[in-house]
Amino acid sequence: MPQPPYIRTKPLIPGPVTRRTILKAGGTLLLSVFPILPAAAAQILAVRVWPAADYTRVTLENDSDLKVTHFTVPDPQRLVVDIEGLELNPTLKSLVAKIQSGDPYIKQVRVGQNRPNVVRLVFDLKEEIKPQVFTLEPVGTYKHRLIFDLYPVKAVDPIAAMIEKGEWSRADAPVGSPELPAPAPKPPVAATPTTTPPASAPVTAPVPAPVLVPPAGPVLAQPTVPVAPALPVPKTDLPEPAPVRPDPPRVAAQKGDKGGKVVRMMTIALDPGHGGEDPGAIGSAGTREKDIVLAIAKRLKFKLEEQPNMRVMLTRDGDYFVPLGVRVEKARKVQADLFVSIHADAFMLPTARGSSVFVLSEKGATSTAARWLANKENLADAIGGVNIQSHDKQIASVLLDLSTTAQINDSMKLGKAVLGEISGIARLHKGSVEQAGFAVLKAPDIPSILIETAFISNPEEEAKLRDNGYQDQIAAAITKGIKRYFAANPPLAKGRQT
């Protein structure tokens, strides 16, 4: 059957040929020749690792926000992280070498291109952990950050940590505290003759001295002073020139003084500001506030623990970040009698100089500089990086509690005593204790002060802060101020918290 003739019913290009029509046709042709280019992959700018007993933090700093998924795998314990929109680069590969052998939680990390545009990180772990993975928006000098916080399943208790270090008696632990671990077993003593000398037998060298206390007691060959007072070590046997801290406070607290009266231990929480991701202020010579204040805090801890019946808890004892609320909560957990936060801040003008002492204010700052410093210090959580979604609401609520008038009054007495001693060795920024809304001073039941030891933004004072002698002088002055405060305001018997 013949086919009907082909009849064109519509023109190929309807209507008149216009410039718009030609441009559309050209664009379609270009898209058919050149495929759509994929979006540029994000770039990792820096990787950082902050190991600590509290937790280990791993930070990936990058130029854009990243999408990430993670999961844990048991037997052996691993944390697997997939990061989308990312290609492997040398900076990211360098993460492998940044894991330290002494890291409490990470054994090693493996990095690889899991599939196109997806990088996989596998953290081989030393124990089971609770991971927190979150992102942070750019702040301060940082760009976008991807944070991995690896927490132990059972959080580190500050009292348990102090017991383990021999800085707290198990009998003195507050009622209601989490179950504290048993004392760590000591290494076995080398084999000795089956016949053990009687307790009165003299100890002669070079044979190792027998253990005359229960098996958990220390071995005399250790360079530290034994906790048990039954075996005093002659001073001539101690290593020199390093000083050895005596241990009468814990003995007095357990056995009482000669009159039979039990002496209550005074617990002081020292808070070296900043740490980890938050370097604090940085001087013109590159000195970081977080390093200086930790060094001063350690000197101060040593000097305070040389005093009768004083013990010290550091809110951080290494280079890692501690949120403001956690610092306060740590002090409350050990029922601290005092809270002393140590800083060496900067000001807008490099000419600012002098030491200062601050307490909390309910009515606003006592000066523009005090308000500026408080606002700057209160940014620590944003710079250090807090996972807002999982941040303990109970801990955060501490910062919202209004401190009592009595707490502020006691803080003022402590501040005046400390400022008076500092004035003898350093120039003061202002001759009186100042007040401002520092978040870290908002423990409602602990007298709390914040000490600005000097302005690290002032070149002359930066040089002083780097000097070991000046650090020691500041620590000695604060110690004298605390002793003056306790002499005028002896602590009452403290009921154990439940």
Short mmCIF file of C-alpha atoms in Angstrom, two decimals:
data_model
loop_
_atom_site.label_atom_id
_atom_site.label_comp_id
_atom_site.label_asym_id
_atom_site.label_seq_id
_atom_site.Cartn_x
_atom_site.Cartn_y
_atom_site.Cartn_z
CA MET A 1 0.00 0.00 0.00
CA PRO A 2 1.55 3.35 -0.92
CA GLN A 3 2.54 5.60 1.93
CA PRO A 4 0.94 9.00 2.21
CA PRO A 5 3.23 11.83 1.36
CA TYR A 6 5.09 13.36 4.33
CA ILE A 7 3.42 16.57 5.32
CA ARG A 8 5.24 19.05 7.51
CA THR A 9 2.71 20.51 9.91
CA LYS A 10 5.02 22.82 11.93
CA PRO A 11 8.10 24.77 11.04
CA LEU A 12 11.44 23.59 12.57
CA ILE A 13 11.83 26.95 14.30
CA PRO A 14 8.47 28.37 15.25
CA GLY A 15 8.02 32.04 14.59
CA PRO A 16 10.76 34.41 13.61
CA VAL A 17 14.40 33.59 14.43
CA THR A 18 15.35 35.82 17.37
CA ARG A 19 18.61 36.49 19.23
CA ARG A 20 17.21 34.77 22.36
CA THR A 21 16.43 31.64 20.34
CA ILE A 22 19.95 31.46 18.95
CA LEU A 23 21.48 31.89 22.45
CA LYS A 24 19.33 29.08 23.86
CA ALA A 25 20.33 26.78 21.04
CA GLY A 26 24.02 27.63 21.58
CA GLY A 27 23.79 26.93 25.30
CA THR A 28 22.21 23.55 24.71
CA LEU A 29 24.99 22.68 22.28
CA LEU A 30 27.69 23.64 24.81
CA LEU A 31 26.10 21.52 27.55
CA SER A 32 26.04 18.53 25.23
CA VAL A 33 29.74 18.95 24.40
CA PHE A 34 31.08 19.84 27.90
CA PRO A 35 29.67 17.81 30.82
CA ILE A 36 28.80 19.61 34.09
CA LEU A 37 31.97 19.96 36.18
CA PRO A 38 31.79 18.54 39.74
CA ALA A 39 32.04 20.95 42.68
CA ALA A 40 35.56 21.48 43.96
CA ALA A 41 36.43 19.16 46.86
CA ALA A 42 36.94 20.66 50.30
CA GLN A 43 40.52 21.17 51.42
CA ILE A 44 41.89 20.11 54.81
CA LEU A 45 44.02 22.99 56.07
CA ALA A 46 45.31 21.57 59.37
CA VAL A 47 44.99 18.53 61.63
CA ARG A 48 45.53 18.61 65.39
CA VAL A 49 45.38 15.98 68.15
CA TRP A 50 44.99 16.76 71.88
CA PRO A 51 45.36 13.62 74.06
CA ALA A 52 44.37 13.83 77.72
CA ALA A 53 43.04 11.61 80.50
CA ASP A 54 39.67 13.37 80.33
CA TYR A 55 39.29 12.75 76.59
CA THR A 56 41.20 12.88 73.32
CA ARG A 57 40.26 15.47 70.71
CA VAL A 58 41.05 15.27 66.99
CA THR A 59 40.44 18.38 64.89
CA LEU A 60 40.31 18.72 61.11
CA GLU A 61 40.31 22.37 60.04
CA ASN A 62 38.97 22.90 56.52
CA ASP A 63 37.78 25.58 54.13
CA SER A 64 34.09 24.57 54.07
CA ASP A 65 31.48 22.68 56.03
CA LEU A 66 31.73 18.90 55.74
CA LYS A 67 29.13 16.15 55.87
CA VAL A 68 30.22 13.25 58.06
CA THR A 69 28.89 9.91 59.29
CA HIS A 70 30.46 7.68 61.93
CA PHE A 71 29.96 4.36 63.70
CA THR A 72 31.87 2.17 66.15
CA VAL A 73 32.95 -1.44 65.64
CA PRO A 74 33.77 -3.85 68.53
CA ASP A 75 36.35 -6.65 68.79
CA PRO A 76 38.68 -4.87 68.35
CA GLN A 77 37.32 -1.46 69.22
CA ARG A 78 37.33 0.97 66.29
CA LEU A 79 35.75 4.27 65.34
CA VAL A 80 34.98 4.57 61.62
CA VAL A 81 34.37 8.02 60.10
CA ASP A 82 33.31 8.75 56.50
CA ILE A 83 33.74 12.33 55.30
CA GLU A 84 31.95 13.34 52.11
CA GLY A 85 33.12 15.98 49.62
CA LEU A 86 36.75 15.34 50.40
CA GLU A 87 39.80 14.08 48.56
CA LEU A 88 42.95 12.84 50.25
CA ASN A 89 45.74 15.39 50.57
CA PRO A 90 49.13 15.41 52.34
CA THR A 91 47.77 17.43 55.28
CA LEU A 92 45.11 14.83 56.01
CA LYS A 93 47.63 12.00 55.62
CA SER A 94 49.82 13.66 58.26
CA LEU A 95 47.18 12.77 60.87
CA VAL A 96 48.69 9.27 61.05
CA ALA A 97 51.98 10.59 62.43
CA LYS A 98 50.28 12.85 64.99
CA ILE A 99 48.91 9.99 67.12
CA GLN A 100 51.17 9.63 70.16
CA SER A 101 52.01 6.27 71.70
CA GLY A 102 50.89 7.58 75.10
CA ASP A 103 47.43 8.58 73.89
CA PRO A 104 44.97 7.12 76.44
CA TYR A 105 42.36 6.16 73.86
CA ILE A 106 43.77 6.00 70.30
CA LYS A 107 46.17 3.25 69.28
CA GLN A 108 46.56 4.39 65.67
CA VAL A 109 44.58 5.89 62.81
CA ARG A 110 44.26 4.78 59.19
CA VAL A 111 43.33 7.20 56.41
CA GLY A 112 42.19 6.26 52.91
CA GLN A 113 40.01 7.17 49.93
CA ASN A 114 37.02 4.91 50.58
CA ARG A 115 35.28 5.83 47.32
CA PRO A 116 35.26 8.83 44.98
CA ASN A 117 34.79 12.02 46.97
CA VAL A 118 34.63 10.15 50.29
CA VAL A 119 37.54 9.79 52.72
CA ARG A 120 37.42 7.19 55.50
CA LEU A 121 39.23 7.46 58.84
CA VAL A 122 39.54 4.37 61.02
CA PHE A 123 40.65 4.97 64.61
CA ASP A 124 41.99 1.81 66.27
CA LEU A 125 41.15 2.26 69.93
CA LYS A 126 42.72 1.12 73.20
CA GLU A 127 39.35 0.80 74.93
CA GLU A 128 35.66 1.37 74.34
CA ILE A 129 34.83 5.06 73.96
CA LYS A 130 31.82 7.37 73.61
CA PRO A 131 32.51 9.50 70.53
CA GLN A 132 31.18 12.99 69.95
CA VAL A 133 31.52 14.11 66.33
CA PHE A 134 30.44 17.65 65.47
CA THR A 135 31.30 20.68 63.37
CA LEU A 136 32.12 24.25 64.37
CA GLU A 137 31.57 27.42 62.40
CA PRO A 138 34.53 29.74 61.79
CA VAL A 139 35.49 31.75 64.88
CA GLY A 140 38.56 33.76 65.81
CA THR A 141 41.47 32.64 63.66
CA TYR A 142 39.87 29.28 62.89
CA LYS A 143 37.96 28.33 59.75
CA HIS A 144 35.46 25.45 59.66
CA ARG A 145 36.37 22.65 62.05
CA LEU A 146 35.35 19.01 62.22
CA ILE A 147 35.81 17.74 65.79
CA PHE A 148 36.13 14.18 67.11
CA ASP A 149 35.97 14.01 70.91
CA LEU A 150 36.70 10.52 72.24
CA TYR A 151 35.45 10.15 75.82
CA PRO A 152 35.87 7.07 78.02
CA VAL A 153 32.68 5.11 78.68
CA LYS A 154 33.10 5.86 82.37
CA ALA A 155 33.98 9.51 82.85
CA VAL A 156 37.13 10.35 84.80
CA ASP A 157 36.19 11.36 88.34
CA PRO A 158 38.42 14.11 89.77
CA ILE A 159 38.51 12.59 93.26
CA ALA A 160 39.37 9.15 91.87
CA ALA A 161 42.16 10.75 89.82
CA MET A 162 43.55 12.47 92.92
CA ILE A 163 43.39 9.23 94.93
CA GLU A 164 45.32 7.46 92.19
CA LYS A 165 48.01 10.16 92.36
CA GLY A 166 48.15 9.93 96.15
CA GLU A 167 46.73 13.45 96.56
CA TRP A 168 43.50 12.40 98.31
CA SER A 169 42.64 9.83 100.99
CA ARG A 170 40.02 7.25 100.09
CA ALA A 171 38.56 7.67 103.58
CA ASP A 172 38.07 11.38 102.85
CA ALA A 173 36.01 10.88 99.68
CA PRO A 174 32.55 12.51 99.86
CA VAL A 175 29.58 10.27 100.49
CA GLY A 176 27.65 9.69 97.29
CA SER A 177 30.68 9.94 95.02
CA PRO A 178 30.86 7.55 92.09
CA GLU A 179 32.41 4.21 92.96
CA LEU A 180 36.11 4.86 93.30
CA PRO A 181 38.64 2.41 91.92
CA ALA A 182 40.70 0.29 94.26
CA PRO A 183 44.30 1.41 94.66
CA ALA A 184 46.41 0.29 91.73
CA PRO A 185 48.52 -2.76 92.63
CA LYS A 186 52.19 -2.07 93.01
CA PRO A 187 54.77 -3.97 90.95
CA PRO A 188 55.91 -7.16 92.71
CA VAL A 189 59.06 -6.88 94.76
CA ALA A 190 62.04 -8.89 93.55
CA ALA A 191 62.39 -12.34 95.06
CA THR A 192 63.80 -12.30 98.59
CA PRO A 193 64.77 -15.04 101.02
CA THR A 194 61.84 -17.01 102.42
CA THR A 195 62.66 -15.83 105.91
CA THR A 196 61.37 -12.26 106.31
CA PRO A 197 63.31 -10.15 108.83
CA PRO A 198 61.33 -9.02 111.85
CA ALA A 199 59.94 -5.49 111.85
CA SER A 200 62.75 -4.36 114.16
CA ALA A 201 65.53 -5.67 111.92
CA PRO A 202 67.68 -2.87 110.47
CA VAL A 203 67.52 -2.23 106.75
CA THR A 204 70.94 -2.47 105.16
CA ALA A 205 72.11 -1.66 101.65
CA PRO A 206 72.43 -2.90 98.98
CA VAL A 207 69.74 -5.54 99.70
CA PRO A 208 66.31 -4.04 98.86
CA ALA A 209 64.45 -3.11 102.01
CA PRO A 210 61.59 -5.47 102.89
CA VAL A 211 58.07 -4.11 102.74
CA LEU A 212 57.00 -3.50 106.34
CA VAL A 213 53.48 -2.34 105.43
CA PRO A 214 50.62 -4.27 103.79
CA PRO A 215 51.37 -5.48 100.23
CA ALA A 216 49.71 -2.42 98.66
CA GLY A 217 52.35 -0.15 100.23
CA PRO A 218 55.14 1.51 98.24
CA VAL A 219 58.52 -0.03 97.53
CA LEU A 220 61.30 1.88 99.23
CA ALA A 221 63.43 1.88 96.08
CA GLN A 222 61.00 4.34 94.48
CA PRO A 223 62.26 7.95 94.42
CA THR A 224 59.07 9.40 95.91
CA VAL A 225 58.30 9.73 99.62
CA PRO A 226 56.17 6.79 100.83
CA VAL A 227 52.61 7.65 101.82
CA ALA A 228 52.72 5.42 104.90
CA PRO A 229 54.36 7.36 107.77
CA ALA A 230 55.63 4.18 109.46
CA LEU A 231 58.80 4.16 107.33
CA PRO A 232 60.36 7.65 107.23
CA VAL A 233 63.06 8.01 104.63
CA PRO A 234 66.18 9.96 105.68
CA LYS A 235 66.46 13.26 103.87
CA THR A 236 69.95 12.36 102.72
CA ASP A 237 68.48 9.50 100.68
CA LEU A 238 66.25 11.80 98.63
CA PRO A 239 67.32 12.76 95.11
CA GLU A 240 68.86 16.21 94.84
CA PRO A 241 68.40 18.96 93.85
CA ALA A 242 64.71 18.27 93.06
CA PRO A 243 62.55 19.14 96.12
CA VAL A 244 60.33 16.46 97.59
CA ARG A 245 56.96 17.54 98.95
CA PRO A 246 56.32 16.34 102.52
CA ASP A 247 53.03 14.60 103.24
CA PRO A 248 51.84 15.83 106.65
CA PRO A 249 48.48 17.17 105.36
CA ARG A 250 47.01 13.75 104.63
CA VAL A 251 48.39 12.31 107.89
CA ALA A 252 46.91 15.16 109.89
CA ALA A 253 43.56 14.80 108.18
CA GLN A 254 43.37 11.11 109.02
CA LYS A 255 44.91 10.98 112.48
CA GLY A 256 44.44 14.46 113.90
CA ASP A 257 47.00 16.68 115.55
CA LYS A 258 48.79 16.10 118.84
CA GLY A 259 45.84 17.43 120.80
CA GLY A 260 43.59 14.78 119.28
CA LYS A 261 41.65 17.32 117.23
CA VAL A 262 41.03 16.28 113.65
CA VAL A 263 42.30 18.90 111.22
CA ARG A 264 40.09 19.39 108.17
CA MET A 265 41.81 19.42 104.82
CA MET A 266 41.33 22.52 102.69
CA THR A 267 40.82 21.79 99.01
CA ILE A 268 41.79 24.42 96.44
CA ALA A 269 40.80 24.21 92.79
CA LEU A 270 43.34 25.86 90.49
CA ASP A 271 42.10 26.66 87.01
CA PRO A 272 44.75 27.35 84.35
CA GLY A 273 42.78 29.19 81.68
CA HIS A 274 42.36 28.11 78.05
CA GLY A 275 44.16 25.03 76.68
CA GLY A 276 44.08 22.79 73.62
CA GLU A 277 42.18 24.38 70.75
CA ASP A 278 41.99 27.61 72.75
CA PRO A 279 45.50 29.14 73.04
CA GLY A 280 44.27 32.23 74.86
CA ALA A 281 46.08 35.50 74.21
CA ILE A 282 49.33 35.41 72.22
CA GLY A 283 52.16 37.88 72.82
CA SER A 284 54.22 39.61 70.16
CA ALA A 285 57.03 37.08 70.72
CA GLY A 286 54.64 34.18 70.19
CA THR A 287 54.12 33.34 73.87
CA ARG A 288 50.80 31.55 74.38
CA GLU A 289 48.72 32.33 77.43
CA LYS A 290 47.66 28.68 77.87
CA ASP A 291 51.30 27.60 78.33
CA ILE A 292 52.23 30.36 80.78
CA VAL A 293 49.22 29.92 83.07
CA LEU A 294 49.66 26.14 83.23
CA ALA A 295 53.30 26.60 84.27
CA ILE A 296 52.29 29.09 86.99
CA ALA A 297 49.47 26.83 88.19
CA LYS A 298 51.84 23.88 88.60
CA ARG A 299 54.27 26.01 90.61
CA LEU A 300 51.39 27.26 92.73
CA LYS A 301 50.12 23.72 93.31
CA PHE A 302 53.52 22.66 94.61
CA LYS A 303 53.77 25.63 96.99
CA LEU A 304 50.24 25.20 98.34
CA GLU A 305 50.73 21.50 99.01
CA GLU A 306 53.82 22.33 101.06
CA GLN A 307 51.45 24.06 103.50
CA PRO A 308 49.82 22.06 106.30
CA ASN A 309 46.40 20.62 105.46
CA MET A 310 46.11 21.91 101.90
CA ARG A 311 45.56 19.90 98.76
CA VAL A 312 45.06 21.07 95.19
CA MET A 313 43.04 19.96 92.18
CA LEU A 314 43.95 21.29 88.72
CA THR A 315 41.04 21.67 86.31
CA ARG A 316 43.54 20.75 83.59
CA ASP A 317 47.06 19.41 84.03
CA GLY A 318 48.01 19.36 80.34
CA ASP A 319 47.42 21.06 77.01
CA TYR A 320 43.76 20.28 76.33
CA PHE A 321 40.52 22.23 76.29
CA VAL A 322 38.10 22.22 79.24
CA PRO A 323 34.71 23.99 78.83
CA LEU A 324 33.92 26.74 81.32
CA GLY A 325 31.06 24.82 82.94
CA VAL A 326 33.18 21.69 83.34
CA ARG A 327 35.86 23.71 85.15
CA VAL A 328 33.27 24.86 87.68
CA GLU A 329 31.76 21.39 88.00
CA LYS A 330 35.17 19.81 88.66
CA ALA A 331 35.69 22.20 91.56
CA ARG A 332 32.27 21.39 92.98
CA LYS A 333 32.83 17.63 92.71
CA VAL A 334 35.87 17.81 94.97
CA GLN A 335 34.03 20.20 97.32
CA ALA A 336 36.67 22.87 96.81
CA ASP A 337 37.00 25.55 99.49
CA LEU A 338 38.42 28.02 96.94
CA PHE A 339 38.48 28.38 93.16
CA VAL A 340 41.39 30.31 91.62
CA SER A 341 41.45 30.88 87.85
CA ILE A 342 44.81 31.98 86.44
CA HIS A 343 45.21 34.06 83.26
CA ALA A 344 47.62 36.35 81.44
CA ASP A 345 45.39 38.19 79.04
CA ALA A 346 45.80 40.79 76.33
CA PHE A 347 44.23 44.19 75.79
CA MET A 348 43.58 46.26 72.68
CA LEU A 349 46.51 48.52 73.50
CA PRO A 350 50.01 47.04 74.02
CA THR A 351 50.67 49.68 76.69
CA ALA A 352 48.21 48.06 79.11
CA ARG A 353 50.13 46.51 81.98
CA GLY A 354 49.88 45.30 85.56
CA SER A 355 48.33 42.45 87.54
CA SER A 356 44.65 42.33 88.47
CA VAL A 357 42.28 40.26 90.58
CA PHE A 358 38.61 39.86 89.67
CA VAL A 359 35.54 38.48 91.40
CA LEU A 360 32.03 37.97 90.09
CA SER A 361 29.62 40.86 89.77
CA GLU A 362 25.84 40.65 89.86
CA LYS A 363 25.40 44.27 88.79
CA GLY A 364 27.81 44.69 85.90
CA ALA A 365 31.52 45.33 85.50
CA THR A 366 33.34 47.88 87.63
CA SER A 367 35.22 49.25 84.60
CA THR A 368 35.19 49.16 80.82
CA ALA A 369 38.39 47.13 80.79
CA ALA A 370 36.89 44.59 83.22
CA ARG A 371 33.82 44.20 81.02
CA TRP A 372 35.98 43.80 77.90
CA LEU A 373 38.16 41.15 79.55
CA ALA A 374 35.14 39.23 80.86
CA ASN A 375 33.49 39.17 77.45
CA LYS A 376 36.73 37.96 75.91
CA GLU A 377 37.24 35.20 78.47
CA ASN A 378 33.62 34.07 78.12
CA LEU A 379 34.27 33.32 74.42
CA ALA A 380 36.48 30.39 75.45
CA ASP A 381 33.75 27.82 74.79
CA ALA A 382 33.22 29.12 71.25
CA ILE A 383 36.95 29.13 70.47
CA GLY A 384 37.82 25.90 72.29
CA GLY A 385 34.78 24.19 70.81
CA VAL A 386 31.85 22.78 72.78
CA ASN A 387 29.35 20.33 71.31
CA ILE A 388 26.24 22.29 72.24
CA GLN A 389 23.83 19.47 71.36
CA SER A 390 25.37 16.97 73.76
CA HIS A 391 26.80 19.38 76.36
CA ASP A 392 25.66 18.29 79.81
CA LYS A 393 22.67 20.49 80.61
CA GLN A 394 23.25 20.06 84.34
CA ILE A 395 26.81 21.33 84.00
CA ALA A 396 25.70 24.20 81.77
CA SER A 397 23.04 25.18 84.30
CA VAL A 398 25.78 25.94 86.85
CA LEU A 399 26.65 28.99 84.76
CA LEU A 400 23.07 30.22 84.99
CA ASP A 401 22.78 30.01 88.77
CA LEU A 402 22.94 33.32 90.57
CA SER A 403 25.76 33.23 93.08
CA THR A 404 24.82 34.22 96.58
CA THR A 405 25.83 37.51 98.13
CA ALA A 406 27.81 35.58 100.73
CA GLN A 407 29.85 33.86 98.01
CA ILE A 408 30.71 37.18 96.39
CA ASN A 409 31.61 38.71 99.77
CA ASP A 410 33.94 35.81 100.56
CA SER A 411 35.42 36.06 97.08
CA MET A 412 36.11 39.73 97.69
CA LYS A 413 37.97 38.93 100.92
CA LEU A 414 40.07 36.34 99.12
CA GLY A 415 40.71 38.73 96.23
CA LYS A 416 41.91 41.51 98.56
CA ALA A 417 44.28 39.16 100.39
CA VAL A 418 45.80 37.89 97.13
CA LEU A 419 46.00 41.33 95.51
CA GLY A 420 47.76 42.69 98.59
CA GLU A 421 50.49 40.07 98.28
CA ILE A 422 50.87 40.48 94.51
CA SER A 423 51.34 44.24 94.98
CA GLY A 424 54.60 43.48 96.75
CA ILE A 425 56.22 41.88 93.70
CA ALA A 426 54.39 43.31 90.67
CA ARG A 427 52.83 46.49 89.39
CA LEU A 428 49.03 46.51 89.70
CA HIS A 429 46.74 47.42 86.83
CA LYS A 430 44.28 48.75 89.39
CA GLY A 431 44.76 49.06 93.15
CA SER A 432 41.50 47.34 94.10
CA VAL A 433 39.70 44.11 93.33
CA GLU A 434 37.54 44.48 90.22
CA GLN A 435 34.24 42.81 89.39
CA ALA A 436 32.79 41.53 86.13
CA GLY A 437 30.58 38.73 84.82
CA PHE A 438 33.23 36.04 84.28
CA ALA A 439 31.36 32.79 83.59
CA VAL A 440 34.06 30.69 85.22
CA LEU A 441 33.49 32.43 88.59
CA LYS A 442 29.82 31.44 88.83
CA ALA A 443 30.12 28.54 91.26
CA PRO A 444 27.32 29.46 93.68
CA ASP A 445 28.96 27.84 96.70
CA ILE A 446 32.73 28.41 96.29
CA PRO A 447 34.64 31.68 96.86
CA SER A 448 36.15 32.29 93.42
CA ILE A 449 38.69 34.72 91.99
CA LEU A 450 40.31 35.24 88.60
CA ILE A 451 43.91 36.49 88.55
CA GLU A 452 45.39 38.29 85.56
CA THR A 453 49.06 37.74 86.36
CA ALA A 454 50.18 40.30 83.73
CA PHE A 455 49.31 41.51 80.23
CA ILE A 456 50.89 39.19 77.70
CA SER A 457 50.16 41.83 75.03
CA ASN A 458 52.70 44.13 76.69
CA PRO A 459 56.20 43.17 75.40
CA GLU A 460 57.87 43.90 78.75
CA GLU A 461 55.34 41.91 80.72
CA GLU A 462 55.43 39.09 78.17
CA ALA A 463 59.17 38.76 78.86
CA LYS A 464 58.47 38.65 82.61
CA LEU A 465 55.82 35.96 82.16
CA ARG A 466 58.33 33.78 80.32
CA ASP A 467 60.82 34.13 83.19
CA ASN A 468 60.90 31.22 85.66
CA GLY A 469 61.80 33.55 88.50
CA TYR A 470 58.76 35.77 87.94
CA GLN A 471 56.48 32.75 87.65
CA ASP A 472 57.79 31.54 91.00
CA GLN A 473 57.30 34.98 92.58
CA ILE A 474 53.68 35.13 91.41
CA ALA A 475 53.02 31.62 92.73
CA ALA A 476 54.58 32.52 96.09
CA ALA A 477 52.51 35.72 96.37
CA ILE A 478 49.25 33.89 95.62
CA THR A 479 50.15 31.25 98.21
CA LYS A 480 50.70 33.94 100.86
CA GLY A 481 47.40 35.57 99.95
CA ILE A 482 45.51 32.30 100.30
CA LYS A 483 47.15 31.65 103.68
CA ARG A 484 46.16 35.15 104.83
CA TYR A 485 42.57 34.52 103.75
CA PHE A 486 42.33 31.21 105.64
CA ALA A 487 43.96 32.75 108.72
CA ALA A 488 41.24 35.42 108.86
CA ASN A 489 38.43 33.17 107.60
CA PRO A 490 39.01 29.62 108.87
CA PRO A 491 36.85 27.14 106.95
CA LEU A 492 33.96 25.59 108.79
CA ALA A 493 33.54 21.85 109.11
CA LYS A 494 32.16 20.78 105.76
CA GLY A 495 29.28 18.32 105.67
CA ARG A 496 29.79 15.66 103.07
CA GLN A 497 27.69 16.08 99.97
CA THR A 498 25.44 13.29 98.82
#
